[in-house]
Amino acid sequence: MLTGILLLNFGEPEVPTMEAVVPFLERIFATNMSLEGKVPPEVAAARARQLAEERAPGLITEYEEIGGSPLNQQARAQAEALAEELARRGHAVRTYVAYQFADPLIAEGVRQARQDGVDRLIGLPVYPLCGPSTTQAALADLRRAVEEAGWEVPLGEVGGWHDHPLFAAAWADQIRQTVREAGVDLADPRVALVFSVHGTPMKYIEAGSRYMEYAEEACAAVAAAVGADRYRIGYQNHTNRPIAWTQPDIERVIEEIDADHVVVVPIAFIHEQSETLAELDHELREEAEARGLRFHRVPVPHDDARIAVLLADLCEPLIRGGRTAGVGIEVAA
């Protein structure tokens, strides 16, 4: 029996051109238009296109400054590593990368898996923290794509996986290496450890999402793994809409820190992308250094061999017809 595993993610354009960036942004704005209330479909579509065209030049410049987004390349490498790990365990699998907002879209991943003769499908959102606009939305898109394709295939779903011990272990080693190379000690009261988490609208939290709890659990586990009893959590919020977001903003955390060094851990990410390479390495670094702080950003452990083992651990129960260990959603085999 051949199992197809779709590694689902937000996605980013592989090339920084208007032709690639505008549709990417248009999909994001169209999907999130409901955050501002009920809007007629034709108005929402026109507004999404307008916002995308206005935002695209700035985002293209951002991509050019970081040398293009490495997300797709890193995602493909993770998919290949996962396939190798599961093959080593004796499973017949094919892995696919598919995105919510960039090419290849989730529907294309479904089409390719069906064409390849897959007998069972697994949706694996590559988001450590389960959230409504990430894990849950990606899996909803996958269900919709399978249904619209008229494909009657067994579909398994993986939830969030921040509680897997290898996740904390991989991040802990990255932190140790970063502070060692920087010549700083997390036990020093003049060194601040800060976790940066992708923000989400508070309407999701108020509706029952445990996203902030998952973030707190993940940060506590990683801090414990490196022996740090002092740390702060901040959120990378996208406040281009008049709605409330998770607090505190990462910028406010940096403004309030009384230290000489700040070590920033992008705990919610498993690939390097514009939100790490631009928002943190450029924008947040400038704010920190303007305050006289020495800024040290911990790299995302995207190529740590333990990540493939972790992802395989999540998929293997589903391949065997059982349930996965992922958290945050109801998981069906």
XYZ file of C-alpha atoms in Angstrom:
333
model
C 0.000 0.000 0.000
C 1.476 3.323 -1.089
C 1.062 6.241 1.308
C 1.281 9.819 0.092
C 2.309 12.443 2.649
C 1.613 16.083 1.888
C 3.848 18.413 3.892
C 1.665 21.505 4.145
C 2.911 25.003 4.814
C 2.135 28.665 4.259
C 4.586 28.942 1.359
C 6.464 31.872 -0.126
C 7.181 32.808 -3.757
C 10.331 31.144 -5.023
C 11.242 34.156 -7.174
C 10.753 37.827 -6.167
C 8.695 38.995 -9.163
C 5.325 40.729 -9.466
C 4.021 37.685 -11.367
C 4.779 35.427 -8.390
C 4.246 37.793 -5.461
C 0.910 39.408 -6.408
C -1.064 36.118 -6.637
C 0.576 34.956 -3.389
C -0.517 38.093 -1.535
C -3.910 38.120 -3.228
C -4.662 34.634 -1.881
C -3.622 35.692 1.619
C -5.691 38.881 1.606
C -8.725 37.109 0.116
C -8.575 34.357 2.742
C -8.240 36.828 5.618
C -10.814 39.355 4.403
C -13.401 37.844 6.770
C -11.346 39.131 9.709
C -12.729 42.590 8.942
C -16.350 41.465 8.912
C -18.791 40.447 6.203
C -17.845 41.756 2.775
C -19.618 40.974 -0.546
C -17.537 38.465 -2.567
C -16.920 40.822 -5.477
C -15.831 43.605 -3.128
C -13.568 41.229 -1.216
C -11.906 40.021 -4.434
C -11.288 43.562 -5.678
C -9.971 44.648 -2.274
C -7.644 41.640 -2.068
C -6.230 42.415 -5.507
C -5.743 46.084 -4.606
C -3.961 45.267 -1.351
C -1.763 42.695 -3.095
C -0.649 45.145 -5.779
C 0.083 47.804 -3.160
C 2.058 45.446 -0.897
C 3.935 43.526 -3.597
C 6.735 46.037 -4.387
C 7.742 46.274 -0.730
C 7.695 42.518 -0.281
C 9.733 42.026 -3.450
C 12.351 44.414 -2.086
C 12.326 42.443 1.163
C 12.877 39.161 -0.687
C 15.683 40.701 -2.721
C 17.381 41.938 0.455
C 17.428 38.435 1.927
C 18.504 36.821 -1.347
C 15.110 35.238 -1.996
C 13.064 33.004 0.271
C 14.755 29.670 1.102
C 11.487 28.191 2.389
C 10.718 26.052 -0.682
C 14.203 24.595 -0.890
C 14.231 23.740 2.803
C 10.712 22.271 2.621
C 11.710 20.002 -0.255
C 14.771 18.842 1.664
C 12.594 18.021 4.684
C 10.177 16.071 2.471
C 13.053 14.047 1.023
C 14.501 13.379 4.480
C 11.090 12.233 5.742
C 10.683 9.837 2.802
C 14.129 8.382 3.485
C 13.412 7.945 7.190
C 10.088 6.188 6.571
C 11.627 4.000 3.867
C 14.310 3.036 6.388
C 11.475 1.962 8.690
C 10.042 -0.228 5.927
C 7.171 1.945 4.697
C 6.259 2.594 1.053
C 5.692 6.354 0.886
C 5.901 9.329 -1.407
C 6.207 12.811 0.014
C 4.956 16.036 -1.521
C 5.352 19.697 -0.630
C 2.211 21.812 -0.995
C 1.336 25.311 0.174
C -1.680 27.285 1.300
C -0.785 30.402 -0.667
C 2.137 29.724 -3.023
C 2.809 27.249 -5.821
C 2.499 24.311 -5.697
C -0.886 24.787 -4.040
C -2.493 22.048 -1.958
C -4.862 21.107 -4.790
C -1.850 20.495 -7.037
C -0.283 18.259 -4.387
C -3.497 16.233 -4.232
C -3.605 15.938 -8.032
C -0.004 14.728 -8.176
C -0.501 12.177 -5.396
C -3.559 10.772 -7.122
C -1.710 10.591 -10.430
C 1.103 8.684 -8.689
C -1.303 5.988 -7.561
C -1.312 6.767 -3.839
C -3.626 4.486 -1.798
C -3.652 6.501 1.423
C -3.096 10.205 2.022
C -1.710 11.966 5.088
C -1.840 15.711 5.664
C 1.201 16.843 7.643
C 1.176 20.587 8.394
C 4.772 21.624 9.028
C 3.706 24.050 11.756
C 4.932 23.101 15.243
C 2.180 25.116 16.953
C -1.384 24.240 15.995
C -3.358 27.365 15.070
C -6.602 28.156 13.206
C -4.950 29.971 10.284
C -2.072 27.491 9.992
C -2.547 23.824 10.919
C -6.343 23.835 10.933
C -6.700 25.943 7.780
C -4.147 23.861 5.871
C -5.955 20.625 6.748
C -9.310 22.163 5.817
C -7.836 23.132 2.436
C -6.606 19.566 2.001
C -10.024 18.063 2.775
C -11.627 20.490 0.342
C -9.134 19.674 -2.405
C -9.686 15.918 -2.010
C -13.460 16.384 -2.056
C -13.399 18.670 -5.095
C -11.213 16.149 -6.914
C -13.846 13.477 -6.268
C -11.146 11.237 -4.820
C -12.300 8.647 -2.294
C -9.004 8.081 -0.508
C -8.375 7.363 3.193
C -7.164 10.647 4.669
C -5.168 10.970 7.883
C -4.310 14.262 9.568
C -1.430 15.312 11.814
C -1.974 18.037 14.398
C 0.546 20.292 16.093
C 3.742 18.697 17.368
C 5.436 21.211 19.662
C 5.299 18.651 22.468
C 7.495 16.096 20.720
C 10.746 15.811 22.737
C 12.918 16.015 19.612
C 11.488 19.469 18.866
C 12.793 20.885 22.147
C 16.058 18.962 21.770
C 16.764 20.365 18.297
C 16.060 23.936 19.384
C 18.066 23.544 22.581
C 21.154 22.498 20.629
C 20.740 25.450 18.275
C 20.541 27.821 21.228
C 23.615 26.310 22.873
C 25.603 26.661 19.665
C 24.482 30.273 19.157
C 25.380 31.434 22.667
C 28.652 29.525 22.561
C 29.669 31.210 19.309
C 28.530 34.591 20.670
C 30.532 34.102 23.864
C 27.539 34.723 26.148
C 26.020 32.789 29.039
C 22.253 32.433 29.503
C 22.850 32.369 33.267
C 24.193 35.920 33.066
C 21.437 38.352 34.148
C 22.620 40.744 31.421
C 21.722 38.161 28.745
C 18.025 37.959 27.841
C 16.461 34.916 26.175
C 13.457 35.868 24.038
C 11.153 33.536 22.128
C 9.531 35.045 19.041
C 6.208 33.440 18.092
C 4.185 34.018 14.934
C 1.202 36.118 16.002
C -2.477 35.365 15.430
C -5.678 37.436 15.711
C -7.156 37.418 19.202
C -10.572 36.523 17.782
C -9.232 32.984 17.316
C -8.010 32.813 20.915
C -11.312 34.162 22.192
C -13.124 31.521 20.123
C -11.237 28.768 21.938
C -7.928 28.282 20.151
C -5.180 27.123 22.517
C -2.445 28.556 20.285
C -0.988 30.788 22.998
C -0.957 27.870 25.438
C 0.920 25.750 22.907
C 3.428 28.565 22.451
C 3.953 28.835 26.208
C 4.387 25.060 26.509
C 6.950 24.961 23.695
C 8.954 27.871 25.093
C 8.934 26.389 28.595
C 10.180 23.028 27.277
C 13.028 24.572 25.281
C 14.017 26.910 28.110
C 14.112 23.963 30.504
C 16.249 21.994 28.045
C 18.903 24.726 28.041
C 18.601 25.362 31.782
C 17.198 28.882 31.411
C 14.867 30.003 34.181
C 14.441 33.507 32.739
C 12.891 34.208 29.339
C 10.313 36.353 27.593
C 7.783 35.578 24.851
C 6.821 38.052 22.121
C 4.582 37.769 19.075
C 5.344 38.734 15.493
C 1.992 40.338 14.715
C 0.901 41.567 11.292
C -1.094 44.610 12.305
C -2.208 45.722 8.845
C -5.839 45.192 9.861
C -7.828 47.032 12.563
C -8.144 43.959 14.804
C -6.571 42.798 18.064
C -3.556 40.468 17.893
C -1.700 38.313 20.387
C 0.332 40.230 22.947
C 2.933 41.318 23.737
C 4.372 42.401 20.389
C 7.956 41.245 19.968
C 8.966 44.878 19.388
C 7.562 45.888 22.780
C 9.439 43.038 24.461
C 12.692 44.306 22.943
C 11.886 47.859 24.055
C 11.394 46.721 27.658
C 14.445 44.490 28.036
C 17.096 45.566 30.536
C 20.140 43.645 29.310
C 23.286 43.873 27.230
C 22.579 40.891 24.978
C 19.351 39.456 23.575
C 19.129 35.910 22.203
C 16.068 35.547 19.939
C 14.530 32.134 19.199
C 11.900 31.955 16.376
C 10.186 29.008 18.034
C 7.103 28.863 15.768
C 9.080 28.346 12.545
C 10.659 25.244 11.070
C 12.008 26.935 7.920
C 13.964 30.119 7.405
C 11.757 32.612 5.564
C 11.019 36.310 5.303
C 9.625 36.390 8.832
C 12.963 35.237 10.222
C 15.447 36.619 7.701
C 13.780 40.024 7.272
C 11.464 40.711 10.232
C 13.924 39.410 12.808
C 17.389 39.631 11.256
C 16.859 43.094 9.773
C 13.952 44.934 11.400
C 14.090 43.584 14.951
C 17.889 43.634 14.961
C 17.848 47.336 14.057
C 15.457 48.077 16.929
C 17.567 46.101 19.382
C 20.845 47.647 18.300
C 19.305 51.138 18.437
C 18.819 50.459 22.158
C 22.398 49.309 22.540
C 21.561 45.604 22.727
C 23.805 42.976 21.145
C 21.443 40.905 19.002
C 21.870 37.141 18.535
C 19.268 35.272 16.463
C 19.159 31.485 16.783
C 18.924 29.750 13.364
C 15.914 27.544 12.653
C 16.945 23.848 12.895
C 15.356 23.040 9.531
C 18.112 20.629 8.518
C 18.563 18.918 11.893
C 18.319 15.159 11.267
C 15.995 14.839 14.263
C 13.262 16.801 12.464
C 12.831 14.013 9.893
C 12.678 11.479 12.737
C 10.081 13.615 14.520
C 7.901 13.924 11.403
C 8.209 10.201 10.761
C 7.100 9.493 14.338
C 3.952 11.536 13.663
C 3.139 9.827 10.362
C 3.986 6.235 11.229
C 0.895 5.495 13.375
C -1.322 6.736 10.542
C 0.527 4.616 8.014
C -0.220 1.616 10.244
C -3.878 2.575 10.447
C -3.850 4.074 13.915
C -3.761 7.585 15.323
C -0.941 10.104 15.426
C 0.566 11.810 18.461
C -0.038 15.302 17.128
C -1.965 17.737 19.334
C -4.411 20.521 18.707
C -7.008 18.922 16.430
C -9.176 15.838 16.273
C -7.089 13.413 14.248
C -8.740 10.723 12.146
C -7.045 7.787 10.462
